[in-house]
Amino acid sequence: MTPSSTGCSTGCSNGPRGDRRNEPRMSRIGLTTALGAVLLLLAFVALLIGPVGLTSGQVVSALIGRGGEQASIVVWNIRLPRVAGACLVGAALASAGATYQALFRNPLVSPDILGVSAGAGLGAVAGIFLALPVALIQLSAFAGGLLAVALVMAVAAAVRGADRVLTLVLTGVVIGALAGAATSLLKVLADPYDQLPAITFWLLGSLASVTAADITPALPAVLIGLVPLILLRWRVNVLSMGDEEARALGVEAGRTRALAICAATLVTASVTAVAGVVGWVGLVIPHIARMLVGPGFGRLLPTSALIGAGYMLLVDTAARTIAPTEVPLGILTAVIGAPVFVWLLSSGRRGWT
Amino acid sequence: MRLEARGLAIGHGGQRIGEGLSLALGAQEVICLLGPNGCGKTTLFKTLLGLLPRLGGTLELDVRDIARLSRREIARAVACVPQAHTPPFPFEVLEVVLMGRTARIGAFGQPSRQDREIALDALERLGIAELAGRDYERLSGGQRQLVLIARALAQEAPLIVMDEPTASLDFGNRLVVLERIADLGRTRGVILSTHDPDQALALSARVLAMSGGRMLASGPAAEVLTPARLTQIYGVPLTVEETPSGRHVCLPDIGGARQKGIRCD
């Protein structure tokens, strides 16, 4: 027989694993409806919670514009922007995470893999350091995130003859470390009483001071980023089989991947500019969504977005209630995300290494 | 549909590993590419599929230069069956087969109900319709290979390139896959690489024998695969014997192996 017949690896396992039946996957409409209903319920509960005690009746009347003055101000000016912000951030990060994981064929990848977070962090820290107004700090964060990814893609394109995906990821690590070093330098130089706490808080992520004026520019940017991802949903599946195979199946892999990366980066940078660096969401949530609906991107994207929105809402509501002072989001998402991740890792799901 | 290479030079990263390669593949024929490890079989296939740029010669798909065709145009004409692999995510078998429809779907499109029927039909034709809802990654190597062949069928390309389709399969699965390849050769053009000259004899295929990046011989299996030529290709003494039922099989020439001091461990 052929020489390779002696090297029988996983390819020829005929054991019980090969015969195991697929777990039933939930029906599409049923699951989406259920997740949407849970999200609405969570949002309503989040509107009830806060230092000013409001009954559900007061919240409902405030929402339909017939509430008392105080209730209306609390609901519309304080709680609703925050609830909407949390949903937007969670949905955006989870969608971007699902996209990056498919594009880089690696379930360990997260939205900050190409240096988006590090770049956005540097942009924001520079803005705080220069004592810019809030809107400009956000713009600077957004620009920093996009710039870092552009740099990563340019450097990776200049490296020839190597595995493209691996080159991109490694370049992302390098540029991220560089941005991190620059951020550290600014922290050292910053005013320790005024600027440093603001920088630290921003780098850990928070929605504490989010207003409708912050969300208004971020929302269209996120939606613009999501459109190509929704349109390319089938091609993203094919890309996750690898560049060469995708090309043999008729996909212009390089171009399609670049478009999807730009879209996911826009989504990530937009919400990072509003909420700061919030880790773990984009890494863990797509896994949970994949367990529910499988890896097909057409279902994975909306499911990730819904679960991400609900999860972020829960975390943000906890962040503003569990302690007398605000807890930074990044701390909570890490405390929850790390054990969940270890559990996912140890439950022996394939493709983790 | 006809794929024709003349004086093709192949390689990657600008480094030439083979040249002077000529072949033509049309419908209703099976070509077996034989050659030792590292002789350039996979590079040749990648070049034929337009995945690697050619370094010389001509390569045409129905008289059109393949370098000028889009990925979609190539995929509509030539399907590729890779070796059974493990994708990073647990796709369902039907989803994997549906990926074969990609070149028929618009850039922003989704597989339609008709695509789904074509994919199910391809699974049916390979006798594995019952696998449609299973996780691809949980299948055996043989089943995966059949699924990938079904995907090539769903692609509806008249020509199919298979890189060592039987390499990681057990004995029984090899025969199953080989039978399907023989079926495919009745309607489409198939070119496959294999390490097993017996497969070329069993398929009564045309044989291309490669060694060191050059074409040693081409022609019907029974004519090309002489003991002398086999020994030349693989560098060990080989012989061809006729079984009592009249079939030809390739065997090591044990006496010769001893003379040359080759260990059989």
XYZ file of C-alpha atoms in Angstrom:
618
model
C 0.000 0.000 0.000
C 1.034 3.637 -0.143
C 3.570 4.962 2.351
C 1.013 7.267 3.923
C -1.263 4.403 4.909
C 0.909 3.731 7.934
C 0.444 7.282 9.224
C -3.153 6.850 10.316
C -3.999 10.007 12.186
C -7.401 11.421 13.029
C -8.427 11.045 9.419
C -9.369 7.400 9.679
C -11.066 7.143 13.060
C -14.026 4.890 12.693
C -14.749 4.736 16.388
C -17.861 5.672 18.319
C -16.996 9.363 17.966
C -17.475 9.077 14.242
C -20.928 7.601 14.697
C -22.241 9.985 17.279
C -25.335 11.828 16.198
C -25.514 15.523 15.940
C -27.275 17.334 18.763
C -30.431 18.970 17.466
C -29.943 22.639 16.764
C -32.708 25.005 17.812
C -35.107 26.263 15.224
C -34.075 29.572 13.776
C -37.099 31.724 14.475
C -37.779 30.196 17.882
C -34.303 30.923 19.162
C -34.076 34.453 17.775
C -37.471 35.308 19.246
C -36.513 33.856 22.616
C -33.211 35.738 22.708
C -34.907 38.957 21.621
C -37.551 38.564 24.349
C -34.901 37.925 27.008
C -32.982 41.010 25.856
C -36.099 43.206 26.078
C -36.869 41.850 29.538
C -33.298 42.497 30.697
C -33.444 46.018 29.280
C -36.686 46.724 31.115
C -35.278 45.388 34.402
C -32.144 47.477 33.903
C -34.334 50.569 33.514
C -35.891 49.823 36.912
C -32.573 49.560 38.724
C -30.772 52.615 40.024
C -30.365 54.976 42.961
C -33.688 56.694 42.197
C -36.431 54.182 43.022
C -38.877 53.868 40.119
C -41.764 51.407 39.850
C -42.353 49.527 36.608
C -45.487 51.632 36.122
C -43.474 54.845 36.341
C -40.895 53.522 33.872
C -43.571 52.471 31.379
C -45.337 55.835 31.576
C -41.998 57.634 31.207
C -41.177 55.512 28.141
C -44.474 56.374 26.445
C -44.017 60.044 27.356
C -46.653 60.307 30.069
C -44.529 59.990 33.165
C -43.673 62.526 35.837
C -40.877 64.981 35.189
C -38.340 63.312 37.457
C -39.064 59.799 36.176
C -38.833 60.973 32.559
C -35.447 62.618 33.134
C -34.059 59.556 34.907
C -35.347 57.135 32.261
C -34.615 59.142 29.116
C -31.463 61.022 30.072
C -29.682 58.636 32.387
C -30.808 55.033 32.210
C -31.921 54.605 28.600
C -28.653 55.901 27.055
C -26.781 53.576 29.335
C -28.971 50.563 28.533
C -28.766 51.315 24.809
C -25.010 51.873 25.080
C -24.486 48.531 26.816
C -26.550 46.705 24.175
C -24.685 48.434 21.358
C -21.245 47.714 22.818
C -22.063 44.073 23.584
C -23.674 43.392 20.213
C -20.846 45.099 18.337
C -17.997 43.355 20.160
C -19.647 39.925 19.912
C -20.356 40.375 16.180
C -16.801 41.501 15.523
C -15.489 38.566 17.568
C -17.564 36.050 15.605
C -16.240 37.580 12.377
C -12.584 37.543 13.392
C -12.832 33.956 14.628
C -14.238 32.809 11.297
C -11.781 34.872 9.224
C -8.731 33.743 11.151
C -10.010 30.181 11.438
C -9.246 30.249 15.106
C -11.746 30.233 17.948
C -9.184 31.856 20.255
C -9.187 35.083 18.310
C -10.941 38.180 19.644
C -11.806 41.622 18.209
C -8.606 43.142 19.543
C -6.390 40.601 17.792
C -5.236 43.055 15.149
C -4.396 45.769 17.640
C -7.739 47.618 17.501
C -8.006 47.939 21.268
C -4.367 48.836 21.777
C -4.563 51.450 19.015
C -7.845 52.872 20.273
C -6.431 52.877 23.808
C -3.401 54.840 22.681
C -5.612 57.277 20.780
C -7.830 57.915 23.783
C -4.936 58.173 26.232
C -3.234 60.693 23.949
C -6.505 62.637 23.857
C -6.779 62.644 27.656
C -3.107 63.545 27.967
C -3.578 66.546 25.681
C -6.716 67.495 27.681
C -8.924 67.386 24.580
C -12.720 67.618 24.858
C -14.596 64.304 25.197
C -15.790 64.196 21.591
C -12.237 64.592 20.347
C -10.991 61.920 22.727
C -13.528 59.543 21.192
C -12.509 60.546 17.695
C -8.870 60.057 18.601
C -9.640 56.591 20.002
C -11.546 55.662 16.857
C -8.727 56.903 14.617
C -6.129 55.117 16.753
C -7.972 51.798 16.398
C -8.318 52.083 12.632
C -4.750 53.273 12.244
C -3.369 50.321 14.206
C -5.246 47.834 12.005
C -4.217 49.646 8.819
C -0.615 49.466 9.999
C -0.949 45.765 10.820
C -2.398 44.988 7.395
C 0.247 47.053 5.618
C 3.105 45.363 7.464
C 1.579 41.904 6.954
C 1.156 42.582 3.240
C 4.839 43.564 3.012
C 5.939 40.262 4.584
C 6.185 37.790 1.712
C 6.159 34.062 1.404
C 4.696 33.234 4.799
C 1.303 31.994 5.992
C -0.838 35.111 5.560
C -3.192 34.563 8.464
C -0.391 33.779 10.895
C 1.549 36.818 9.688
C -1.477 39.044 10.314
C -1.986 37.730 13.835
C 1.690 38.013 14.765
C 1.900 41.513 13.299
C -1.181 42.381 15.352
C 0.621 41.244 18.489
C 3.692 43.317 17.617
C 1.815 46.527 16.759
C -0.387 46.008 19.834
C 2.685 45.731 22.063
C 4.138 48.869 20.496
C 0.914 50.818 21.094
C 0.851 49.436 24.634
C 4.370 50.742 25.237
C 3.427 54.197 23.943
C 0.360 54.138 26.208
C 2.555 53.286 29.197
C 4.857 56.161 28.373
C 1.919 58.594 28.336
C 0.735 57.177 31.675
C 4.139 57.848 33.196
C 4.115 61.403 31.869
C 0.473 62.102 32.782
C -0.639 64.220 35.727
C -1.053 61.573 38.464
C -3.962 63.317 40.227
C -6.100 64.404 37.331
C -5.258 62.568 34.122
C -3.984 59.207 35.346
C -7.259 58.079 36.994
C -9.170 59.069 33.843
C -6.704 57.140 31.681
C -6.845 54.048 33.880
C -10.630 54.108 33.987
C -10.849 54.469 30.223
C -8.421 51.612 29.613
C -10.592 49.336 31.759
C -13.788 50.285 29.959
C -16.861 52.017 31.327
C -20.266 53.292 30.318
C -20.578 55.435 33.466
C -20.652 58.778 31.666
C -22.276 57.668 28.418
C -24.928 60.008 27.012
C -27.219 59.991 24.023
C -24.719 62.318 22.340
C -22.055 59.586 22.602
C -24.241 56.860 21.174
C -25.642 58.855 18.263
C -22.403 58.838 16.217
C -21.416 55.291 17.245
C -24.695 53.644 16.227
C -24.560 54.460 12.499
C -20.868 53.520 12.387
C -21.658 50.109 13.896
C -24.555 49.607 11.481
C -22.390 50.579 8.495
C -19.814 48.026 9.639
C -22.423 45.301 10.076
C -23.892 45.665 6.568
C -20.965 44.069 4.687
C -20.756 41.326 7.299
C -24.434 40.486 6.824
C -24.068 40.592 3.036
C -20.912 38.455 3.061
C -22.291 35.903 5.541
C -22.006 32.937 3.187
C -18.549 33.898 1.918
C -17.307 34.215 5.514
C -18.252 30.543 5.996
C -16.282 29.572 2.925
C -13.296 31.673 4.066
C -13.214 29.751 7.336
C -12.216 26.670 5.307
C -8.905 28.391 4.528
C -7.720 30.745 1.812
C -6.695 28.158 -0.728
C -9.881 26.137 -0.451
C -12.020 29.271 -0.548
C -10.274 30.364 -3.735
C -10.755 26.942 -5.299
C -14.466 27.279 -4.443
C -14.658 30.569 -6.327
C -14.062 33.252 -3.679
C -11.577 36.077 -4.214
C -10.234 35.327 -0.754
C -7.827 38.228 -0.251
C -10.310 40.926 -1.234
C -13.232 39.405 0.655
C -11.165 38.925 3.799
C -9.876 42.511 3.676
C -13.431 43.854 3.326
C -14.698 41.766 6.240
C -11.729 42.755 8.429
C -12.311 46.458 7.691
C -16.005 46.080 8.550
C -15.342 44.261 11.829
C -12.640 46.801 12.724
C -15.015 49.707 12.122
C -17.552 48.052 14.429
C -14.970 47.450 17.158
C -13.346 50.882 16.950
C -16.742 52.658 17.068
C -17.785 51.116 20.365
C -14.290 51.205 21.852
C -14.332 54.960 21.303
C -17.495 55.161 23.442
C -16.910 52.601 26.168
C -13.157 52.220 26.362
C -11.376 48.891 26.192
C -13.802 46.112 27.134
C -12.154 42.725 26.785
C -13.424 39.144 26.733
C -16.899 39.785 25.291
C -15.822 39.252 21.698
C -13.887 36.152 22.659
C -16.416 34.265 24.793
C -19.836 35.223 23.413
C -19.335 33.827 19.865
C -18.527 30.451 21.434
C -21.754 30.374 23.359
C -23.633 31.389 20.205
C -21.847 28.676 18.216
C -22.928 26.067 20.750
C -26.534 27.142 20.226
C -26.750 27.546 16.451
C -23.597 25.987 15.006
C -20.843 27.755 13.040
C -22.947 28.890 10.034
C -22.195 32.622 9.966
C -25.664 33.623 8.762
C -27.087 32.460 12.083
C -23.992 32.976 14.205
C -23.805 36.734 13.577
C -27.314 37.720 14.793
C -27.195 35.202 17.639
C -23.827 36.510 18.828
C -25.126 40.092 18.607
C -28.241 39.312 20.681
C -26.368 37.338 23.341
C -23.575 39.921 23.419
C -26.098 42.727 23.951
C -27.828 40.867 26.790
C -24.546 39.901 28.428
C -23.149 43.439 28.297
C -26.419 44.773 29.717
C -26.171 42.373 32.654
C -22.532 43.221 33.276
C -23.095 46.976 33.030
C -26.097 46.864 35.346
C -23.977 44.918 37.823
C -21.127 47.426 37.344
C -23.310 50.318 38.494
C -25.096 48.525 41.351
C -22.842 46.026 43.122
C -20.579 48.640 44.727
C -20.998 52.219 45.927
C -18.618 53.327 43.168
C -18.676 52.243 39.535
C -16.759 49.052 38.787
C -14.878 49.237 35.461
C -16.459 46.924 32.864
C -13.174 45.337 31.845
C -12.696 43.991 35.363
C -16.129 42.346 35.451
C -15.906 40.899 31.938
C -12.514 39.415 32.804
C -13.743 37.965 36.098
C -16.696 36.333 34.315
C -14.976 35.633 30.996
C -11.831 33.927 32.230
C -13.545 31.047 34.092
C -16.059 30.554 31.279
C -13.192 30.418 28.852
C -11.276 27.883 30.938
C -14.418 25.795 31.126
C -14.880 25.943 27.341
C -11.228 25.032 26.927
C -11.390 22.058 29.275
C -14.698 20.736 27.956
C -12.628 19.382 25.086
C -14.164 21.236 22.193
C -11.997 20.786 19.160
C -9.965 23.446 17.438
C -8.689 25.191 20.520
C -5.011 24.770 20.079
C -14.483 21.995 -21.287
C -10.786 21.336 -21.732
C -7.829 22.202 -19.533
C -4.566 22.247 -21.414
C -1.030 22.877 -20.173
C 1.946 23.117 -22.518
C 5.530 23.356 -21.318
C 4.296 24.450 -17.918
C 6.890 25.549 -15.351
C 5.770 25.359 -11.733
C 7.032 26.404 -8.320
C 6.302 28.699 -5.405
C 7.882 31.859 -4.071
C 9.592 32.288 -7.442
C 11.484 29.025 -6.966
C 11.086 26.685 -9.895
C 10.522 23.049 -8.948
C 9.292 21.652 -12.241
C 9.184 22.505 -15.926
C 8.271 21.225 -19.343
C 5.011 19.781 -18.032
C 2.320 19.220 -20.646
C -1.086 17.657 -20.192
C -4.659 17.947 -21.383
C -7.797 17.025 -19.487
C -11.203 16.801 -21.137
C -14.541 15.288 -20.219
C -15.010 11.545 -19.752
C -11.492 10.662 -18.847
C -9.486 9.852 -15.749
C -5.835 10.823 -15.503
C -3.636 9.418 -12.741
C -0.593 11.432 -11.767
C 2.104 9.179 -10.317
C 5.397 10.189 -8.813
C 7.480 9.977 -5.668
C 7.062 12.311 -2.700
C 8.264 15.838 -3.410
C 8.242 15.494 -7.184
C 5.871 18.456 -7.513
C 2.449 16.782 -7.828
C 0.698 19.101 -5.373
C 2.416 22.189 -6.813
C 1.320 21.120 -10.286
C -2.282 20.748 -9.122
C -2.273 24.130 -7.395
C -0.935 25.666 -10.591
C -3.601 23.913 -12.675
C -6.268 25.349 -10.357
C -4.787 28.821 -10.715
C -3.961 28.904 -6.984
C -0.259 29.360 -7.745
C 0.983 31.495 -10.639
C 2.730 29.523 -13.369
C 6.382 30.298 -13.918
C 6.405 29.518 -17.617
C 4.577 27.815 -20.476
C 0.861 28.120 -21.188
C -2.185 27.031 -19.222
C -5.561 27.391 -20.866
C -9.127 26.596 -19.996
C -11.033 26.289 -23.247
C -8.328 28.332 -24.993
C -8.553 31.118 -22.408
C -5.485 31.902 -20.319
C -6.309 30.793 -16.777
C -4.365 33.714 -15.273
C -6.964 36.065 -16.793
C -9.983 34.262 -15.364
C -11.707 35.207 -12.103
C -11.844 32.719 -9.242
C -15.539 32.305 -9.955
C -14.954 31.453 -13.623
C -12.280 28.909 -12.713
C -14.420 27.344 -9.972
C -17.298 26.907 -12.410
C -15.021 24.912 -14.697
C -12.660 23.069 -12.353
C -13.537 21.663 -8.921
C -10.922 20.685 -6.388
C -11.189 17.800 -3.949
C -8.633 18.315 -1.182
C -7.499 15.552 1.137
C -10.013 14.881 3.907
C -9.335 17.654 6.411
C -10.586 19.049 9.675
C -12.068 22.533 9.465
C -11.772 24.761 12.546
C -15.519 24.819 13.133
C -18.100 22.012 13.353
C -20.021 22.599 10.133
C -22.825 20.250 9.156
C -22.178 17.957 6.214
C -24.853 19.712 4.155
C -23.209 23.085 4.831
C -19.853 21.728 3.645
C -21.427 20.401 0.440
C -23.304 23.683 -0.070
C -19.961 25.490 -0.104
C -19.508 23.842 -3.500
C -22.324 26.089 -4.734
C -20.405 29.275 -3.866
C -19.302 29.967 -7.444
C -22.971 29.798 -8.516
C -24.169 32.201 -5.820
C -23.814 35.986 -6.082
C -21.092 37.632 -3.999
C -23.622 38.723 -1.388
C -25.954 35.758 -1.866
C -26.977 32.800 0.242
C -27.593 29.226 -0.976
C -31.161 28.943 -2.235
C -33.573 26.043 -1.860
C -32.454 24.884 -5.300
C -28.804 24.893 -4.179
C -29.858 22.829 -1.189
C -31.540 20.287 -3.467
C -28.460 20.073 -5.680
C -26.288 19.496 -2.583
C -28.625 16.802 -1.244
C -28.688 15.212 -4.679
C -24.867 15.105 -4.743
C -24.840 13.355 -1.358
C -27.428 10.913 -2.655
C -25.364 10.118 -5.743
C -22.426 9.191 -3.530
C -24.681 7.051 -1.352
C -24.224 9.156 1.774
C -27.534 11.062 1.897
C -28.016 9.994 5.517
C -24.966 12.021 6.555
C -26.530 15.374 5.553
C -27.323 16.545 9.079
C -24.224 15.183 10.791
C -21.207 17.165 11.969
C -18.544 16.975 9.260
C -15.719 16.904 11.798
C -17.160 13.830 13.495
C -17.137 11.696 10.356
C -14.525 9.094 9.575
C -11.798 9.927 7.058
C -13.530 7.906 4.339
C -16.860 9.620 4.895
C -15.212 13.039 4.847
C -13.516 12.242 1.550
C -16.863 11.230 0.054
C -18.426 14.458 1.368
C -15.671 16.478 -0.330
C -16.314 14.589 -3.565
C -20.022 15.389 -3.157
C -19.055 19.032 -2.748
C -17.163 18.879 -6.062
C -20.270 17.336 -7.674
C -22.445 20.120 -6.271
C -20.012 22.585 -7.806
C -21.144 21.236 -11.218
C -17.718 21.774 -12.720
C -16.956 19.560 -15.714
C -13.392 18.968 -14.517
C -12.249 17.732 -11.112
C -8.763 17.818 -9.573
C -8.128 15.446 -6.655
C -4.926 15.562 -4.625
C -4.290 12.091 -3.214
C -7.958 11.367 -2.537
C -7.177 8.011 -0.965
C -4.072 8.944 1.015
C -5.469 8.841 4.538
C -8.091 6.144 4.005
C -8.227 2.555 5.147
C -8.306 -0.269 2.615
C -12.105 -0.549 2.333
C -12.656 3.196 2.051
C -9.999 3.404 -0.651
C -11.980 0.987 -2.772
C -15.226 2.897 -2.168
C -13.640 6.222 -3.140
C -11.927 4.630 -6.162
C -15.235 3.282 -7.394
C -16.813 6.726 -7.146
C -13.889 8.210 -9.066
C -14.442 5.632 -11.826
C -18.135 6.684 -11.913
C -17.174 10.345 -12.163
C -14.854 9.586 -15.074
C -17.843 8.460 -17.137
C -19.229 11.998 -17.336
C -16.483 14.378 -16.216
C -12.773 14.804 -16.538
C -10.879 13.752 -13.417
C -7.196 14.167 -12.670
C -5.954 12.638 -9.439
C -2.609 12.044 -7.832
C -1.931 8.796 -6.060
C 0.931 6.869 -4.551
C -0.582 3.592 -5.661
C 0.087 2.518 -9.271
C -2.468 -0.278 -8.812
C -5.162 2.394 -8.689
C -4.145 3.632 -12.127
C -4.281 0.052 -13.415
C -7.673 -0.568 -11.749
C -9.130 2.657 -13.180
C -7.646 1.921 -16.647
C -6.658 5.550 -16.461
C -4.281 7.546 -18.544
C -1.086 7.857 -16.531
C 1.230 10.805 -16.188
C 4.458 9.778 -14.521
C 6.405 12.577 -12.853
C 9.785 12.593 -11.243
C 11.985 15.449 -10.092
C 9.624 18.048 -11.552
C 9.634 16.529 -15.037
C 7.209 14.367 -16.956
C 8.731 10.907 -17.475
C 5.952 9.341 -19.513
C 2.302 9.610 -20.366
C -0.172 7.173 -21.872
C -2.569 4.341 -20.971
C -1.750 2.736 -17.607
C -1.113 -0.694 -19.092
C 1.455 0.721 -21.498
C 3.211 3.214 -19.252
C 3.439 1.115 -16.122
C 6.132 -1.343 -17.138
C 8.452 -2.818 -14.492
C 11.359 -0.753 -15.850
C 9.375 2.510 -15.784
C 8.001 1.856 -12.267
C 11.489 1.164 -11.010
C 12.624 4.412 -12.611
C 9.791 6.413 -10.997
C 10.077 5.101 -7.462
C 13.749 4.188 -7.322
C 13.102 0.692 -5.972
C 12.855 -2.525 -7.979
C 9.211 -3.110 -8.946
C 7.463 -5.556 -11.194
C 3.993 -5.940 -12.713
C 2.285 -9.317 -12.534
C -0.918 -10.661 -13.961
C -3.382 -12.255 -11.553
C -5.226 -15.472 -12.526
C -8.318 -13.305 -13.220
C -6.368 -11.307 -15.779
C -5.829 -8.100 -13.800
C -2.478 -6.435 -13.461
C -0.942 -5.571 -10.109
C 2.258 -3.849 -9.180
C 4.552 -5.646 -6.726
C 7.990 -5.104 -5.242
C 10.650 -7.136 -7.015
C 11.872 -8.792 -3.817
C 14.917 -10.452 -5.332
C 16.019 -7.170 -6.806
C 15.369 -5.388 -3.521
C 17.726 -7.758 -1.766
C 20.378 -7.269 -4.382
C 20.198 -3.523 -3.935
C 20.412 -3.937 -0.169
C 17.044 -2.341 0.613
C 15.722 -3.273 4.029
C 12.107 -4.337 4.364
C 11.401 -3.032 7.878
